[in-house]
Tab-separated table of C-alpha atoms and ligand atoms in Angstrom:
chain	number	residue	atom	x	y	z
W	1	UNK	CA	57.755	47.321	-27.381
W	2	UNK	CA	59.222	50.039	-25.179
W	3	UNK	CA	57.639	52.805	-23.157
W	4	UNK	CA	57.600	54.678	-19.851
W	5	UNK	CA	54.192	55.459	-18.426
W	6	UNK	CA	53.369	57.016	-15.093
W	7	UNK	CA	50.035	58.712	-14.568
W	8	UNK	CA	49.849	60.072	-11.026
W	9	UNK	CA	46.350	61.615	-11.203
W	10	UNK	CA	43.928	60.003	-8.750
W	11	UNK	CA	40.489	59.649	-10.341
W	12	UNK	CA	37.354	59.893	-8.193
W	13	UNK	CA	34.521	58.861	-10.508
W	14	UNK	CA	30.831	59.038	-9.631
W	15	UNK	CA	28.085	61.129	-8.142
W	16	UNK	CA	28.925	62.888	-4.895
W	17	UNK	CA	32.663	62.261	-5.185
W	18	UNK	CA	33.308	65.980	-4.909
W	19	UNK	CA	33.048	65.671	-1.119
W	20	UNK	CA	36.427	63.906	-1.225
W	21	UNK	CA	38.072	67.272	-1.911
W	22	UNK	CA	37.982	68.112	1.778
W	23	UNK	CA	40.474	65.344	2.487
W	24	UNK	CA	42.328	65.356	-0.860
W	25	UNK	CA	43.611	68.890	-0.238
W	26	UNK	CA	45.666	69.236	2.939
W	27	UNK	CA	43.916	71.487	5.423
W	28	UNK	CA	46.844	73.902	5.698
W	29	UNK	CA	46.785	74.726	1.970
W	30	UNK	CA	45.665	78.112	0.718
W	31	UNK	CA	43.482	77.279	-2.244
W	32	UNK	CA	42.622	79.281	-5.361
W	33	UNK	CA	39.316	78.072	-6.813
W	34	UNK	CA	39.379	78.866	-10.544
W	35	UNK	CA	36.447	78.666	-12.954
W	36	UNK	CA	35.131	80.011	-16.242
W	37	UNK	CA	32.130	82.088	-17.216
W	38	UNK	CA	29.758	80.826	-14.547
W	39	UNK	CA	28.271	77.549	-15.826
W	40	UNK	CA	29.412	75.940	-12.563
W	41	UNK	CA	26.856	78.020	-10.704
W	42	UNK	CA	24.016	76.363	-12.659
W	43	UNK	CA	24.837	72.701	-12.189
W	44	UNK	CA	25.754	72.466	-8.524
W	45	UNK	CA	29.521	72.216	-9.077
W	46	UNK	CA	30.237	75.587	-7.481
W	47	UNK	CA	27.972	75.042	-4.507
W	48	UNK	CA	29.359	71.566	-3.833
W	49	UNK	CA	32.967	72.705	-4.237
W	50	UNK	CA	32.502	75.543	-1.773
W	51	UNK	CA	30.876	73.133	0.647
W	52	UNK	CA	33.780	70.710	0.355
W	53	UNK	CA	36.200	73.583	1.007
W	54	UNK	CA	34.361	74.922	4.046
W	55	UNK	CA	37.242	74.175	6.384
W	56	UNK	CA	39.916	75.469	3.999
W	57	UNK	CA	41.116	78.993	3.362
W	58	UNK	CA	40.286	79.720	-0.252
W	59	UNK	CA	40.120	82.547	-2.797
W	60	UNK	CA	38.302	82.638	-6.121
W	61	UNK	CA	39.201	83.599	-9.670
W	62	UNK	CA	36.596	83.449	-12.442
W	63	UNK	CA	36.395	84.419	-16.106
W	64	UNK	CA	38.693	81.869	-17.738
W	65	UNK	CA	37.503	81.919	-21.352
W	66	UNK	CA	37.133	78.983	-23.781
W	67	UNK	CA	40.583	78.620	-25.389
W	68	UNK	CA	42.188	80.196	-22.324
W	69	UNK	CA	44.572	83.098	-22.765
W	70	UNK	CA	47.722	83.771	-20.802
W	71	UNK	CA	46.512	87.355	-20.470
W	72	UNK	CA	43.604	86.128	-18.322
W	73	UNK	CA	45.681	83.583	-16.425
W	74	UNK	CA	48.329	86.185	-15.632
W	75	UNK	CA	45.625	88.071	-13.724
W	76	UNK	CA	45.068	84.932	-11.636
W	77	UNK	CA	48.840	84.768	-11.169
W	78	UNK	CA	48.747	88.129	-9.411
W	79	UNK	CA	46.292	86.703	-6.843
W	80	UNK	CA	48.426	83.577	-6.397
W	81	UNK	CA	51.447	85.733	-5.600
W	82	UNK	CA	49.650	88.309	-3.484
W	83	UNK	CA	47.806	85.788	-1.317
W	84	UNK	CA	50.503	83.136	-1.113
W	85	UNK	CA	48.306	80.497	-2.765
W	86	UNK	CA	49.780	76.996	-2.660
W	87	UNK	CA	47.015	74.859	-4.215
W	88	UNK	CA	45.025	75.461	-7.405
W	89	UNK	CA	41.563	73.940	-7.834
W	90	UNK	CA	40.203	74.056	-11.384
W	91	UNK	CA	36.442	73.604	-11.772
W	92	UNK	CA	35.295	73.399	-15.400
W	93	UNK	CA	36.216	72.005	-18.815
W	94	UNK	CA	39.504	71.701	-20.671
W	95	UNK	CA	39.961	75.457	-20.886
W	96	UNK	CA	39.805	76.074	-17.137
W	97	UNK	CA	42.015	73.032	-16.509
W	98	UNK	CA	44.632	74.039	-19.080
W	99	UNK	CA	44.594	77.636	-17.849
W	100	UNK	CA	45.264	76.287	-14.351
W	101	UNK	CA	48.079	73.999	-15.529
W	102	UNK	CA	49.748	77.085	-16.994
W	103	UNK	CA	49.020	79.059	-13.817
W	104	UNK	CA	50.444	76.339	-11.554
W	105	UNK	CA	53.688	76.301	-13.546
W	106	UNK	CA	53.865	80.094	-13.967
W	107	UNK	CA	53.569	80.523	-10.191
W	108	UNK	CA	56.938	78.849	-9.652
W	109	UNK	CA	58.706	80.320	-12.689
W	110	UNK	CA	60.910	83.339	-12.540
W	111	UNK	CA	60.171	84.839	-15.945
W	112	UNK	CA	57.479	85.033	-18.633
W	113	UNK	CA	55.784	81.626	-18.577
W	114	UNK	CA	54.996	81.878	-22.316
W	115	UNK	CA	58.574	80.528	-22.483
W	116	UNK	CA	57.026	77.072	-21.889
W	117	UNK	CA	54.842	77.525	-24.959
W	118	UNK	CA	57.455	78.693	-27.405
W	119	UNK	CA	60.010	76.166	-26.222
W	120	UNK	CA	62.414	78.589	-24.534
W	121	UNK	CA	62.099	76.866	-21.147
W	122	UNK	CA	60.860	73.626	-19.604
W	123	UNK	CA	58.677	73.480	-16.531
W	124	UNK	CA	60.816	72.536	-13.516
W	125	UNK	CA	58.120	72.765	-10.829
W	126	UNK	CA	54.447	73.623	-10.425
W	127	UNK	CA	51.970	74.221	-7.638
W	128	UNK	CA	49.744	71.223	-6.882
W	129	UNK	CA	46.547	71.183	-8.922
W	130	UNK	CA	43.186	69.486	-8.409
W	131	UNK	CA	40.317	69.289	-10.891
W	132	UNK	CA	36.530	69.074	-10.831
W	133	UNK	CA	35.550	68.208	-14.399
W	134	UNK	CA	32.291	69.572	-15.829
W	135	UNK	CA	32.755	68.912	-19.550
W	136	UNK	CA	33.866	65.566	-20.993
W	137	UNK	CA	36.119	66.050	-24.009
W	138	UNK	CA	39.789	66.844	-23.693
W	139	UNK	CA	41.154	64.369	-21.159
W	140	UNK	CA	43.122	67.284	-19.714
W	141	UNK	CA	41.895	66.289	-16.244
W	142	UNK	CA	44.436	63.471	-16.038
W	143	UNK	CA	47.122	64.206	-18.594
W	144	UNK	CA	50.324	66.240	-18.876
W	145	UNK	CA	49.313	68.448	-21.808
W	146	UNK	CA	48.563	72.180	-21.660
W	147	UNK	CA	47.046	74.196	-24.524
W	148	UNK	CA	46.846	77.968	-24.084
W	149	UNK	CA	46.671	81.048	-26.286
W	150	UNK	CA	48.283	84.472	-26.381
W	151	UNK	CA	45.833	87.164	-27.440
W	152	UNK	CA	48.588	89.646	-28.153
W	153	UNK	CA	49.966	87.563	-31.044
W	154	UNK	CA	46.895	85.445	-31.831
W	155	UNK	CA	48.831	82.223	-31.157
W	156	UNK	CA	47.477	78.972	-29.710
W	157	UNK	CA	50.238	76.649	-28.555
W	158	UNK	CA	50.882	73.596	-26.373
W	159	UNK	CA	53.465	71.990	-24.147
W	160	UNK	CA	53.885	68.745	-22.249
W	161	UNK	CA	55.225	68.520	-18.715
W	162	UNK	CA	54.993	65.795	-16.113
W	163	UNK	CA	54.656	68.585	-13.533
W	164	UNK	CA	51.240	69.370	-15.062
W	165	UNK	CA	49.419	66.188	-14.062
W	166	UNK	CA	46.642	67.140	-11.649
W	167	UNK	CA	46.949	65.442	-8.252
W	168	UNK	CA	43.317	64.390	-8.468
W	169	UNK	CA	40.339	64.687	-10.777
W	170	UNK	CA	36.706	64.500	-9.665
W	171	UNK	CA	34.611	63.011	-12.475
W	172	UNK	CA	30.948	63.372	-11.527
W	173	UNK	CA	28.860	63.268	-14.694
W	174	UNK	CA	25.871	64.881	-12.970
W	175	UNK	CA	27.655	68.211	-13.592
W	176	UNK	CA	27.225	67.531	-17.318
W	177	UNK	CA	23.446	67.960	-17.078
W	178	UNK	CA	23.713	71.638	-18.109
W	179	UNK	CA	25.830	70.993	-21.213
W	180	UNK	CA	24.299	72.006	-24.532
W	181	UNK	CA	23.973	69.596	-27.460
W	182	UNK	CA	26.794	71.506	-29.100
W	183	UNK	CA	29.153	70.838	-26.183
W	184	UNK	CA	28.151	67.175	-25.877
W	185	UNK	CA	28.781	66.683	-29.598
W	186	UNK	CA	32.107	68.502	-29.317
W	187	UNK	CA	33.172	66.165	-26.524
W	188	UNK	CA	32.269	63.065	-28.501
W	189	UNK	CA	34.176	64.224	-31.596
W	190	UNK	CA	37.224	65.431	-29.658
W	191	UNK	CA	37.527	62.026	-27.942
W	192	UNK	CA	37.106	60.263	-31.302
W	193	UNK	CA	39.949	62.292	-32.814
W	194	UNK	CA	42.161	61.800	-29.734
W	195	UNK	CA	41.777	58.058	-30.188
W	196	UNK	CA	42.613	58.435	-33.871
W	197	UNK	CA	45.757	60.517	-33.371
W	198	UNK	CA	47.182	57.608	-31.371
W	199	UNK	CA	45.751	54.780	-33.509
W	200	UNK	CA	45.587	55.763	-37.186
W	201	UNK	CA	49.327	55.647	-37.767
W	202	UNK	CA	51.702	52.775	-38.474
W	203	UNK	CA	50.720	49.162	-38.056
W	204	UNK	CA	52.157	47.934	-34.785
W	205	UNK	CA	52.225	44.821	-32.683
W	206	UNK	CA	50.805	46.229	-29.467
W	207	UNK	CA	47.624	44.252	-29.052
W	208	UNK	CA	46.609	46.053	-25.863
W	209	UNK	CA	46.797	49.569	-27.339
W	210	UNK	CA	44.984	48.628	-30.528
W	211	UNK	CA	42.344	46.621	-28.706
W	212	UNK	CA	41.638	49.355	-26.174
W	213	UNK	CA	41.533	52.094	-28.808
W	214	UNK	CA	39.007	50.014	-30.764
W	215	UNK	CA	36.924	49.633	-27.603
W	216	UNK	CA	36.900	53.418	-27.156
W	217	UNK	CA	35.907	53.863	-30.820
W	218	UNK	CA	33.065	51.362	-30.460
W	219	UNK	CA	31.859	53.153	-27.341
W	220	UNK	CA	31.846	56.543	-29.064
W	221	UNK	CA	30.121	55.064	-32.117
W	222	UNK	CA	27.437	53.641	-29.832
W	223	UNK	CA	26.972	56.989	-28.063
W	224	UNK	CA	26.554	58.704	-31.441
W	225	UNK	CA	23.976	56.079	-32.452
W	226	UNK	CA	22.168	56.668	-29.154
W	227	UNK	CA	22.252	60.455	-29.523
W	228	UNK	CA	18.569	60.575	-28.536
W	229	UNK	CA	19.632	59.418	-25.069
W	230	UNK	CA	22.275	62.116	-24.605
W	231	UNK	CA	20.491	63.662	-21.617
W	232	UNK	CA	20.533	60.444	-19.615
W	233	UNK	CA	23.059	59.824	-16.824
W	234	UNK	CA	24.090	56.566	-18.512
W	235	UNK	CA	25.017	58.302	-21.776
W	236	UNK	CA	26.801	61.174	-20.070
W	237	UNK	CA	28.827	59.080	-17.624
W	238	UNK	CA	30.013	56.898	-20.486
W	239	UNK	CA	31.138	59.908	-22.484
W	240	UNK	CA	32.950	61.190	-19.400
W	241	UNK	CA	34.698	57.860	-18.937
W	242	UNK	CA	35.626	57.357	-22.593
W	243	UNK	CA	36.878	60.923	-23.117
W	244	UNK	CA	39.054	60.542	-20.041
W	245	UNK	CA	40.547	57.268	-21.279
W	246	UNK	CA	41.032	58.572	-24.825
W	247	UNK	CA	43.597	61.144	-23.761
W	248	UNK	CA	45.435	59.977	-20.687
W	249	UNK	CA	47.989	58.724	-23.238
W	250	UNK	CA	47.659	55.095	-22.188
W	251	UNK	CA	46.614	54.036	-25.707
W	252	UNK	CA	49.539	56.090	-27.003
W	253	UNK	CA	52.169	54.473	-24.787
W	254	UNK	CA	54.830	52.934	-26.998
W	255	UNK	CA	53.036	53.574	-30.295
W	256	UNK	CA	53.796	56.091	-33.019
W	257	UNK	CA	51.382	59.039	-32.907
W	258	UNK	CA	50.279	61.687	-35.381
W	259	UNK	CA	48.863	64.924	-33.946
W	260	UNK	CA	48.581	66.703	-37.312
W	261	UNK	CA	44.807	67.097	-37.170
W	262	UNK	CA	45.184	68.857	-33.815
W	263	UNK	CA	48.034	71.084	-34.983
W	264	UNK	CA	46.020	72.245	-37.998
W	265	UNK	CA	42.832	72.540	-35.929
W	266	UNK	CA	44.537	74.700	-33.314
W	267	UNK	CA	45.457	77.224	-36.023
W	268	UNK	CA	41.863	77.288	-37.304
W	269	UNK	CA	40.756	78.098	-33.759
W	270	UNK	CA	43.494	80.698	-33.318
W	271	UNK	CA	42.536	82.521	-36.534
W	272	UNK	CA	38.788	81.958	-36.767
W	273	UNK	CA	37.590	80.942	-33.304
W	274	UNK	CA	36.217	77.532	-34.310
W	275	UNK	CA	35.298	75.321	-31.338
W	276	UNK	CA	38.185	72.909	-30.758
W	277	UNK	CA	36.278	69.756	-31.806
W	278	UNK	CA	34.810	71.468	-34.871
W	279	UNK	CA	38.277	72.509	-35.985
W	280	UNK	CA	39.244	68.823	-35.948
W	281	UNK	CA	36.192	67.530	-37.821
W	282	UNK	CA	36.875	69.782	-40.826
W	283	UNK	CA	40.445	68.495	-41.074
W	284	UNK	CA	40.609	64.809	-40.143
W	285	UNK	CA	38.577	63.108	-42.922
W	286	UNK	CA	40.402	65.055	-45.644
W	287	UNK	CA	43.775	64.321	-44.058
W	288	UNK	CA	42.946	60.605	-43.923
W	289	UNK	CA	42.029	60.547	-47.625
W	290	UNK	CA	45.252	62.302	-48.626
W	291	UNK	CA	47.398	60.121	-46.343
W	292	UNK	CA	45.605	56.911	-47.358
W	293	UNK	CA	48.757	55.215	-48.610
W	294	UNK	CA	50.585	55.561	-45.279
W	295	UNK	CA	47.557	55.080	-43.014
W	296	UNK	CA	45.696	52.586	-45.209
W	297	UNK	CA	46.430	49.457	-43.201
W	298	UNK	CA	45.283	51.023	-39.933
W	299	UNK	CA	42.177	52.517	-41.556
W	300	UNK	CA	41.355	49.045	-42.861
W	301	UNK	CA	41.902	47.536	-39.396
W	302	UNK	CA	39.628	50.168	-37.852
W	303	UNK	CA	37.003	49.480	-40.518
W	304	UNK	CA	37.043	45.748	-39.825
W	305	UNK	CA	37.268	45.806	-36.027
W	306	UNK	CA	35.116	48.850	-35.250
W	307	UNK	CA	32.563	49.191	-38.051
W	308	UNK	CA	32.566	45.748	-39.676
W	309	UNK	CA	33.588	47.286	-43.009
W	310	UNK	CA	36.012	45.170	-45.060
W	311	UNK	CA	38.261	46.186	-47.962
W	312	UNK	CA	36.772	49.623	-48.439
W	313	UNK	CA	38.790	52.398	-46.823
W	314	UNK	CA	36.747	55.160	-48.425
W	315	UNK	CA	33.678	53.679	-46.709
W	316	UNK	CA	35.526	53.801	-43.365
W	317	UNK	CA	36.294	57.500	-43.776
W	318	UNK	CA	32.730	58.179	-44.914
W	319	UNK	CA	31.518	56.358	-41.785
W	320	UNK	CA	33.682	58.607	-39.566
W	321	UNK	CA	32.211	61.640	-41.336
W	322	UNK	CA	28.688	60.334	-40.889
W	323	UNK	CA	29.281	59.894	-37.139
W	324	UNK	CA	30.362	63.528	-36.796
W	325	UNK	CA	27.480	64.730	-38.968
W	326	UNK	CA	24.989	62.622	-37.002
W	327	UNK	CA	25.724	64.718	-33.895
W	328	UNK	CA	25.494	67.951	-35.854
W	329	UNK	CA	29.154	68.618	-36.620
W	330	UNK	CA	30.193	69.552	-40.138
W	331	UNK	CA	33.245	68.051	-41.827
W	332	UNK	CA	33.532	70.933	-44.306
W	333	UNK	CA	35.511	74.082	-43.731
W	334	UNK	CA	33.269	75.746	-46.307
W	335	UNK	CA	30.452	75.584	-43.720
W	336	UNK	CA	32.516	77.601	-41.211
W	337	UNK	CA	33.103	81.311	-40.934
W	338	UNK	CA	36.545	81.624	-42.507
W	339	UNK	CA	37.990	83.840	-45.236
W	340	UNK	CA	40.127	83.392	-48.329
W	341	UNK	CA	43.305	83.831	-46.292
W	342	UNK	CA	42.862	80.563	-44.407
W	343	UNK	CA	45.561	78.618	-46.234
W	344	UNK	CA	48.030	81.518	-46.093
W	345	UNK	CA	47.340	82.017	-42.390
W	346	UNK	CA	47.865	78.365	-41.452
W	347	UNK	CA	50.928	78.281	-43.719
W	348	UNK	CA	52.595	81.233	-41.997
W	349	UNK	CA	51.775	79.995	-38.483
W	350	UNK	CA	53.106	76.507	-39.299
W	351	UNK	CA	56.270	77.994	-40.768
W	352	UNK	CA	56.940	80.111	-37.710
W	353	UNK	CA	56.215	77.191	-35.357
W	354	UNK	CA	58.468	74.866	-37.345
W	355	UNK	CA	55.671	72.458	-38.339
W	356	UNK	CA	56.931	71.864	-41.859
W	357	UNK	CA	57.165	68.054	-41.836
W	358	UNK	CA	54.614	66.547	-39.446
W	359	UNK	CA	52.736	63.250	-39.199
W	360	UNK	CA	53.998	59.885	-37.976
W	361	UNK	CA	56.532	59.714	-40.809
W	362	UNK	CA	57.217	63.440	-41.187
W	363	UNK	CA	55.566	63.407	-44.614
W	364	UNK	CA	52.797	65.951	-44.040
W	365	UNK	CA	54.293	69.096	-45.540
W	366	UNK	CA	52.956	72.612	-45.932
W	367	UNK	CA	51.689	71.598	-49.390
W	368	UNK	CA	49.815	68.642	-47.881
W	369	UNK	CA	48.209	70.939	-45.319
W	370	UNK	CA	47.159	73.317	-48.107
W	371	UNK	CA	45.607	70.381	-49.987
W	372	UNK	CA	43.724	69.213	-46.872
W	373	UNK	CA	42.236	72.683	-46.384
W	374	UNK	CA	41.434	73.010	-50.094
W	375	UNK	CA	39.589	69.673	-50.074
W	376	UNK	CA	37.677	70.740	-46.978
W	377	UNK	CA	36.524	73.901	-48.731
W	378	UNK	CA	35.306	72.134	-51.897
E	1	NZQ	O1	33.202	79.032	-18.907
E	1	NZQ	P1	32.034	78.250	-18.483
E	1	NZQ	O2	30.924	79.093	-17.983
E	1	NZQ	O3	32.374	77.130	-17.554
E	1	NZQ	O4	31.426	77.602	-19.818
E	1	NZQ	C1	32.081	76.604	-20.549
E	1	NZQ	C2	32.554	77.093	-21.919
E	1	NZQ	O5	31.792	78.171	-22.365
E	1	NZQ	C3	31.059	75.572	-20.928
E	1	NZQ	N1	30.850	74.534	-19.922
E	1	NZQ	C4	31.772	73.758	-19.298
E	1	NZQ	N2	31.148	72.874	-18.496
E	1	NZQ	C5	29.810	73.115	-18.603
E	1	NZQ	C6	29.630	74.174	-19.509
E	1	NZQ	N3	28.412	74.656	-19.830
E	1	NZQ	C7	27.358	74.082	-19.253
E	1	NZQ	N4	27.450	73.037	-18.388
E	1	NZQ	C8	28.652	72.531	-18.038
E	1	NZQ	N5	28.742	71.474	-17.217
E	1	NZQ	O6	31.552	74.976	-22.121
E	1	NZQ	C9	32.272	75.934	-22.859
E	1	NZQ	C10	33.525	75.294	-23.421
E	1	NZQ	O7	34.371	74.887	-22.366
E	1	NZQ	P2	35.881	74.474	-22.657
E	1	NZQ	O8	36.519	74.187	-21.361
E	1	NZQ	O9	36.506	75.461	-23.551
E	1	NZQ	O10	35.699	73.130	-23.505
E	1	NZQ	P3	36.634	71.879	-23.656
E	1	NZQ	O11	36.598	71.026	-22.450
E	1	NZQ	O12	36.269	71.267	-24.934
E	1	NZQ	O13	38.124	72.479	-23.724
E	1	NZQ	C11	38.631	72.999	-24.913
E	1	NZQ	C12	40.047	73.493	-24.717
E	1	NZQ	O14	40.933	72.405	-24.375
E	1	NZQ	C13	41.998	72.335	-25.344
E	1	NZQ	C14	41.368	72.922	-26.566
E	1	NZQ	O15	42.316	73.299	-27.531
E	1	NZQ	C15	40.606	74.087	-25.998
E	1	NZQ	O16	41.466	75.164	-25.709
E	1	NZQ	N6	42.511	70.970	-25.428
E	1	NZQ	C16	43.221	70.512	-24.379
E	1	NZQ	C17	43.785	69.253	-24.363
E	1	NZQ	C18	44.546	68.766	-23.202
E	1	NZQ	N7	44.974	69.648	-22.302
E	1	NZQ	O17	44.803	67.584	-23.075
E	1	NZQ	C19	43.667	68.344	-25.516
E	1	NZQ	C20	42.631	68.761	-26.501
E	1	NZQ	O18	42.948	68.193	-27.727
E	1	NZQ	C21	42.458	70.224	-26.668
E	1	NZQ	O19	43.417	70.781	-27.546
E	2	ZN	ZN1	41.412	67.606	-28.871
């Protein structure tokens, strides 16, 4: 067992915790408050953030879109430079947070910050970032991953940097009260797949990682079973907690991971605009069936320890599908608005990004990806 793990994000979890912002951000900082299309004005997050910042100098930037683009964030960059901003406060879901991670790094980079996305440069420094989370799904609020898109080329790409960890994240699930069923379901499925990308790989000996991942799976399975209670604070705060834990990379520390479902899903979003979680649900079950030989032992372990299913891996995958379907998310690409170029499109994007041998053992090739998409369209 060998790993390095350092997560510097301070979590403030619970109702009213947003007030802590006034002391978490030094009073001499010039803050840029960044948000999306305005949902934060309906659930109290905006009002409470502004109240917490009443003694700070702050500016605002709104309009960060779902699947944030660098074109939009570069407009925020102009404000950062013009006003001498030295603290970014992201209020929203994964898109606003990721857009702000890019912004914080771009602000201290002398060049086109897309360089971080296409691997031409590594982040060396970033402005400090704080987060008020309003949508439980990505885990971006306390991890080092950034996913942004470039409209000009239609690309959606990612990078990791330890400079991207937010300094703090406010997790107050009362801001989730305005989320639609679609967004709640998306959050549940995204967290389920995050757990899987770190768990459904090689058999390992790390009892802590496996045990905790199984706990997260059981929690998500319970939330899906209690879907009728999705508007209750209890349900929502548990989703917020689980989604956070599923992608702060603790369960991935020291274990082999496989982010293939995400890599394929990101292309489906880039080409066809599928919601992030929906792009995963149409890939993962088909990938698991095709990769059964390599992932079989872990699928069996999940079946036994999470669902109580023994010696029937197909039943485990069918159970995963039924969980997604039970919250209204399809596992078939044929149910989505795509066209007959989908395989060719993913193929060409994967080729240009160098994703020709992915998966925990490097055995998921372009042909495998084509087969996964074909199965999903049957
Ligand atoms: O823009 P606003 O008005 O805020 O509306 C948003 C948006 O339309 C809305 N929303 C957010 N909080 C709300 C709310 N509506 C009502 N009430 C609230 N409390 O929800 C819509 C979707 O928001 P978005 O931030 O896009 O969703 P999510 O958190 O699922 O983030 C998805 C993005 O994160 C990336 C995805 O690829 C996608 O770009 N990911 C980031 C990861 C990371 N950094 O660790 C990992 C993930 O795997 C993922 O790839
Ligand atoms: Zn995800």
